[in-house]
Each structure stands twice: as structure tokens, then as C-alpha cells.
Amino acid sequence: MAPRTDPLSLEVIELIGTIVARYHEEYERAAAEHSLTGAQARVLGLLSLEPMPMRRIAQKLKCEPSNITGIVDRLEARGLVERRPDPVDRRVKLAAPTEEGLATAADLRGSLNFAREPLAELSTRERTVLRDLLKRMLGD
């Protein structure tokens, strides 16, 4: 399929790019307020949903497992993450948030207002349509 180059498609692409840039700026700022890098905050946020092996973290964040090892090392040194044996396969180590890590992840999520405030101005129906269109764009 050829890429769309009509003015409307180009405008949508620009708007999506602006939204992504603003989200990253706010995310980095929120992470810094917790003395975290953006990458550390992303790993902590992911682990707050469920403990997981570092290889899976790397797959979800689309980066090298060796990068995740260093990030988890630094989060562990701060007491935000711990390594534990996987109950299903004891050869595998899971990275899991500590209580302090869960609290920090929750604080971080709570401080991200960039998308929340504009979305609040949309009706439930508009947010549903937007969600469905974004999922469709991602192939979900």
C-alpha cells in the first residue's frame, strides 16, 4: 500500500508527531522528578503491571536485553525493583517492583497530565472512537 501524501493525511501525521513529542517531554520531566531516567520509569511502569523476565521487558520496550539488565540493576540499587525466581521455571529470574517501586510507579502515572486533561474534554463516545481508530492504526 502506497503511503498517503494528501494534505489531510500529512496534517494527521504532524498532529500525531506533536502528541508523541509532548508525551515524551512530560514523561521525561515526570521521571526526573523521581530521579529516574525515562527508560527507568518505563521499566518500572511496566513491572508495576506484572513481574517479568528481562528478555520479555526488552521485547515489550523493543530494546536489547543487555540494556534492560543495566536498568534493572540501577532500579534494584535504589530499592525499587528486586529479582526473584520464576515460580514456573526456577532457572529464570523475574524482575518485580518492591512496595516502594509500586508507589513510585503510581506517583509517576498520577503526574502524567498531558493526555488526561485534553481527553477529559472529549465525550465518552469520542474517546471510544479515538481509541478504536488508534487500535486500528496499530493493527490490533
Short mmCIF file of the C-alpha atoms (twelve columns), coordinates in Angstrom:
data_MODEL
# 
_entry.id   MODEL 
# 
loop_
_atom_site.group_PDB 
_atom_site.id 
_atom_site.type_symbol 
_atom_site.label_atom_id 
_atom_site.label_alt_id 
_atom_site.label_comp_id 
_atom_site.label_asym_id 
_atom_site.label_seq_id 
_atom_site.Cartn_x 
_atom_site.Cartn_y 
_atom_site.Cartn_z 
_atom_site.pdbx_PDB_model_num 
ATOM 1   C CA . MET A 1   0.000   0.000   0.000  1 
ATOM 2   C CA . ALA A 2   1.423   3.372   -1.014 1 
ATOM 3   C CA . PRO A 3   1.765   5.954   1.763  1 
ATOM 4   C CA . ARG A 4   -0.835  8.685   1.758  1 
ATOM 5   C CA . THR A 5   0.545   12.088  0.869  1 
ATOM 6   C CA . ASP A 6   -2.696  14.038  0.680  1 
ATOM 7   C CA . PRO A 7   -2.847  17.205  2.845  1 
ATOM 8   C CA . LEU A 8   -5.234  15.697  5.395  1 
ATOM 9   C CA . SER A 9   -3.041  12.625  5.965  1 
ATOM 10  C CA . LEU A 10  0.054   14.810  6.278  1 
ATOM 11  C CA . GLU A 11  -1.744  17.010  8.837  1 
ATOM 12  C CA . VAL A 12  -2.781  13.926  10.858 1 
ATOM 13  C CA . ILE A 13  0.812   12.644  10.779 1 
ATOM 14  C CA . GLU A 14  2.076   16.012  12.038 1 
ATOM 15  C CA . LEU A 15  -0.502  16.082  14.834 1 
ATOM 16  C CA . ILE A 16  0.392   12.539  15.936 1 
ATOM 17  C CA . GLY A 17  4.075   13.523  15.930 1 
ATOM 18  C CA . THR A 18  3.338   16.568  18.087 1 
ATOM 19  C CA . ILE A 19  1.332   14.486  20.557 1 
ATOM 20  C CA . VAL A 20  4.111   11.886  20.807 1 
ATOM 21  C CA . ALA A 21  6.763   14.572  21.343 1 
ATOM 22  C CA . ARG A 22  4.732   16.281  24.079 1 
ATOM 23  C CA . TYR A 23  4.055   12.947  25.799 1 
ATOM 24  C CA . HIS A 24  7.777   12.091  25.803 1 
ATOM 25  C CA . GLU A 25  8.691   15.530  27.170 1 
ATOM 26  C CA . GLU A 26  6.197   15.194  30.025 1 
ATOM 27  C CA . TYR A 27  7.223   11.601  30.709 1 
ATOM 28  C CA . GLU A 28  10.904  12.573  30.921 1 
ATOM 29  C CA . ARG A 29  10.045  15.507  33.215 1 
ATOM 30  C CA . ALA A 30  7.927   13.284  35.491 1 
ATOM 31  C CA . ALA A 31  10.684  10.657  35.592 1 
ATOM 32  C CA . ALA A 32  13.287  13.301  36.509 1 
ATOM 33  C CA . GLU A 33  11.087  14.465  39.406 1 
ATOM 34  C CA . HIS A 34  11.508  10.937  40.792 1 
ATOM 35  C CA . SER A 35  15.255  10.954  39.996 1 
ATOM 36  C CA . LEU A 36  14.702  8.395   37.242 1 
ATOM 37  C CA . THR A 37  15.628  8.347   33.590 1 
ATOM 38  C CA . GLY A 38  12.808  7.907   31.117 1 
ATOM 39  C CA . ALA A 39  13.971  4.341   30.445 1 
ATOM 40  C CA . GLN A 40  13.992  3.509   34.158 1 
ATOM 41  C CA . ALA A 41  10.496  4.954   34.538 1 
ATOM 42  C CA . ARG A 42  9.216   2.915   31.578 1 
ATOM 43  C CA . VAL A 43  10.666  -0.312  33.011 1 
ATOM 44  C CA . LEU A 44  9.252   0.442   36.462 1 
ATOM 45  C CA . GLY A 45  5.841   1.237   34.966 1 
ATOM 46  C CA . LEU A 46  5.842   -1.997  33.017 1 
ATOM 47  C CA . LEU A 47  6.869   -4.040  36.058 1 
ATOM 48  C CA . SER A 48  4.143   -2.395  38.142 1 
ATOM 49  C CA . LEU A 49  1.654   -4.265  35.947 1 
ATOM 50  C CA . GLU A 50  3.321   -7.654  36.475 1 
ATOM 51  C CA . PRO A 51  6.755   -9.107  37.274 1 
ATOM 52  C CA . MET A 52  8.516   -10.403 34.178 1 
ATOM 53  C CA . PRO A 53  11.821  -11.758 32.887 1 
ATOM 54  C CA . MET A 54  14.221  -9.209  31.459 1 
ATOM 55  C CA . ARG A 55  14.013  -10.723 27.982 1 
ATOM 56  C CA . ARG A 56  10.266  -10.026 27.947 1 
ATOM 57  C CA . ILE A 57  10.805  -6.457  29.186 1 
ATOM 58  C CA . ALA A 58  13.240  -5.952  26.316 1 
ATOM 59  C CA . GLN A 59  10.720  -7.325  23.822 1 
ATOM 60  C CA . LYS A 60  7.948   -5.058  25.114 1 
ATOM 61  C CA . LEU A 61  10.207  -1.976  25.054 1 
ATOM 62  C CA . LYS A 62  11.863  -3.031  21.790 1 
ATOM 63  C CA . CYS A 63  15.440  -2.862  23.026 1 
ATOM 64  C CA . GLU A 64  18.383  -5.141  23.778 1 
ATOM 65  C CA . PRO A 65  18.169  -7.382  26.874 1 
ATOM 66  C CA . SER A 66  21.602  -6.121  27.977 1 
ATOM 67  C CA . ASN A 67  20.161  -2.594  28.235 1 
ATOM 68  C CA . ILE A 68  17.371  -3.878  30.471 1 
ATOM 69  C CA . THR A 69  19.861  -5.646  32.736 1 
ATOM 70  C CA . GLY A 70  21.612  -2.335  33.435 1 
ATOM 71  C CA . ILE A 71  18.349  -0.501  34.011 1 
ATOM 72  C CA . VAL A 72  17.092  -3.195  36.394 1 
ATOM 73  C CA . ASP A 73  20.459  -3.132  38.201 1 
ATOM 74  C CA . ARG A 74  20.069  0.602   38.840 1 
ATOM 75  C CA . LEU A 75  16.424  0.260   39.914 1 
ATOM 76  C CA . GLU A 76  17.401  -2.590  42.229 1 
ATOM 77  C CA . ALA A 77  20.192  -0.498  43.767 1 
ATOM 78  C CA . ARG A 78  17.556  2.161   44.592 1 
ATOM 79  C CA . GLY A 79  15.276  -0.404  46.193 1 
ATOM 80  C CA . LEU A 80  12.554  -0.022  43.558 1 
ATOM 81  C CA . VAL A 81  12.925  -3.453  41.934 1 
ATOM 82  C CA . GLU A 82  14.037  -6.893  43.057 1 
ATOM 83  C CA . ARG A 83  14.923  -10.086 41.246 1 
ATOM 84  C CA . ARG A 84  13.086  -13.266 42.216 1 
ATOM 85  C CA . PRO A 85  12.938  -16.802 40.866 1 
ATOM 86  C CA . ASP A 86  10.135  -17.515 38.416 1 
ATOM 87  C CA . PRO A 87  7.706   -19.903 40.163 1 
ATOM 88  C CA . VAL A 88  7.128   -21.707 36.847 1 
ATOM 89  C CA . ASP A 89  10.815  -22.048 35.846 1 
ATOM 90  C CA . ARG A 90  13.269  -21.502 38.679 1 
ATOM 91  C CA . ARG A 91  16.125  -21.088 36.168 1 
ATOM 92  C CA . VAL A 92  14.538  -17.784 35.113 1 
ATOM 93  C CA . LYS A 93  14.730  -14.626 37.220 1 
ATOM 94  C CA . LEU A 94  11.822  -12.213 37.253 1 
ATOM 95  C CA . ALA A 95  12.213  -8.501  37.807 1 
ATOM 96  C CA . ALA A 96  9.494   -7.354  40.190 1 
ATOM 97  C CA . PRO A 97  8.700   -4.000  41.799 1 
ATOM 98  C CA . THR A 98  9.140   -3.582  45.534 1 
ATOM 99  C CA . GLU A 99  6.466   -1.789  47.571 1 
ATOM 100 C CA . GLU A 100 8.444   1.429   47.121 1 
ATOM 101 C CA . GLY A 101 8.689   0.708   43.397 1 
ATOM 102 C CA . LEU A 102 4.918   0.247   43.132 1 
ATOM 103 C CA . ALA A 103 4.341   3.521   44.990 1 
ATOM 104 C CA . THR A 104 6.816   5.350   42.749 1 
ATOM 105 C CA . ALA A 105 5.192   3.924   39.601 1 
ATOM 106 C CA . ALA A 106 1.769   5.031   40.852 1 
ATOM 107 C CA . ASP A 107 3.087   8.543   41.617 1 
ATOM 108 C CA . LEU A 108 4.634   8.699   38.169 1 
ATOM 109 C CA . ARG A 109 1.396   7.646   36.470 1 
ATOM 110 C CA . GLY A 110 -0.527  10.170  38.538 1 
ATOM 111 C CA . SER A 111 1.728   13.023  37.458 1 
ATOM 112 C CA . LEU A 112 1.214   12.477  33.718 1 
ATOM 113 C CA . ASN A 113 -1.484  15.007  32.889 1 
ATOM 114 C CA . PHE A 114 -0.648  15.804  29.271 1 
ATOM 115 C CA . ALA A 115 -3.086  13.346  27.708 1 
ATOM 116 C CA . ARG A 116 -5.502  13.081  30.619 1 
ATOM 117 C CA . GLU A 117 -6.555  16.752  30.611 1 
ATOM 118 C CA . PRO A 118 -7.330  17.090  26.873 1 
ATOM 119 C CA . LEU A 119 -9.018  13.671  26.832 1 
ATOM 120 C CA . ALA A 120 -11.314 14.802  29.646 1 
ATOM 121 C CA . GLU A 121 -12.762 17.366  27.238 1 
ATOM 122 C CA . LEU A 122 -13.860 14.596  24.866 1 
ATOM 123 C CA . SER A 123 -17.089 12.714  25.402 1 
ATOM 124 C CA . THR A 124 -17.050 9.002   26.185 1 
ATOM 125 C CA . ARG A 125 -18.160 8.331   22.623 1 
ATOM 126 C CA . GLU A 126 -15.347 10.492  21.182 1 
ATOM 127 C CA . ARG A 127 -12.740 8.770   23.382 1 
ATOM 128 C CA . THR A 128 -14.088 5.375   22.306 1 
ATOM 129 C CA . VAL A 129 -13.864 6.321   18.627 1 
ATOM 130 C CA . LEU A 130 -10.340 7.695   19.122 1 
ATOM 131 C CA . ARG A 131 -9.260  4.527   20.962 1 
ATOM 132 C CA . ASP A 132 -10.720 2.294   18.274 1 
ATOM 133 C CA . LEU A 133 -9.096  4.277   15.469 1 
ATOM 134 C CA . LEU A 134 -5.694  4.169   17.205 1 
ATOM 135 C CA . LYS A 135 -6.026  0.411   17.733 1 
ATOM 136 C CA . ARG A 136 -6.931  0.005   14.072 1 
ATOM 137 C CA . MET A 137 -3.880  2.023   13.039 1 
ATOM 138 C CA . LEU A 138 -1.739  -0.300  15.178 1 
ATOM 139 C CA . GLY A 139 -3.332  -3.382  13.663 1 
ATOM 140 C CA . ASP A 140 -4.982  -4.504  16.893 1 
# 
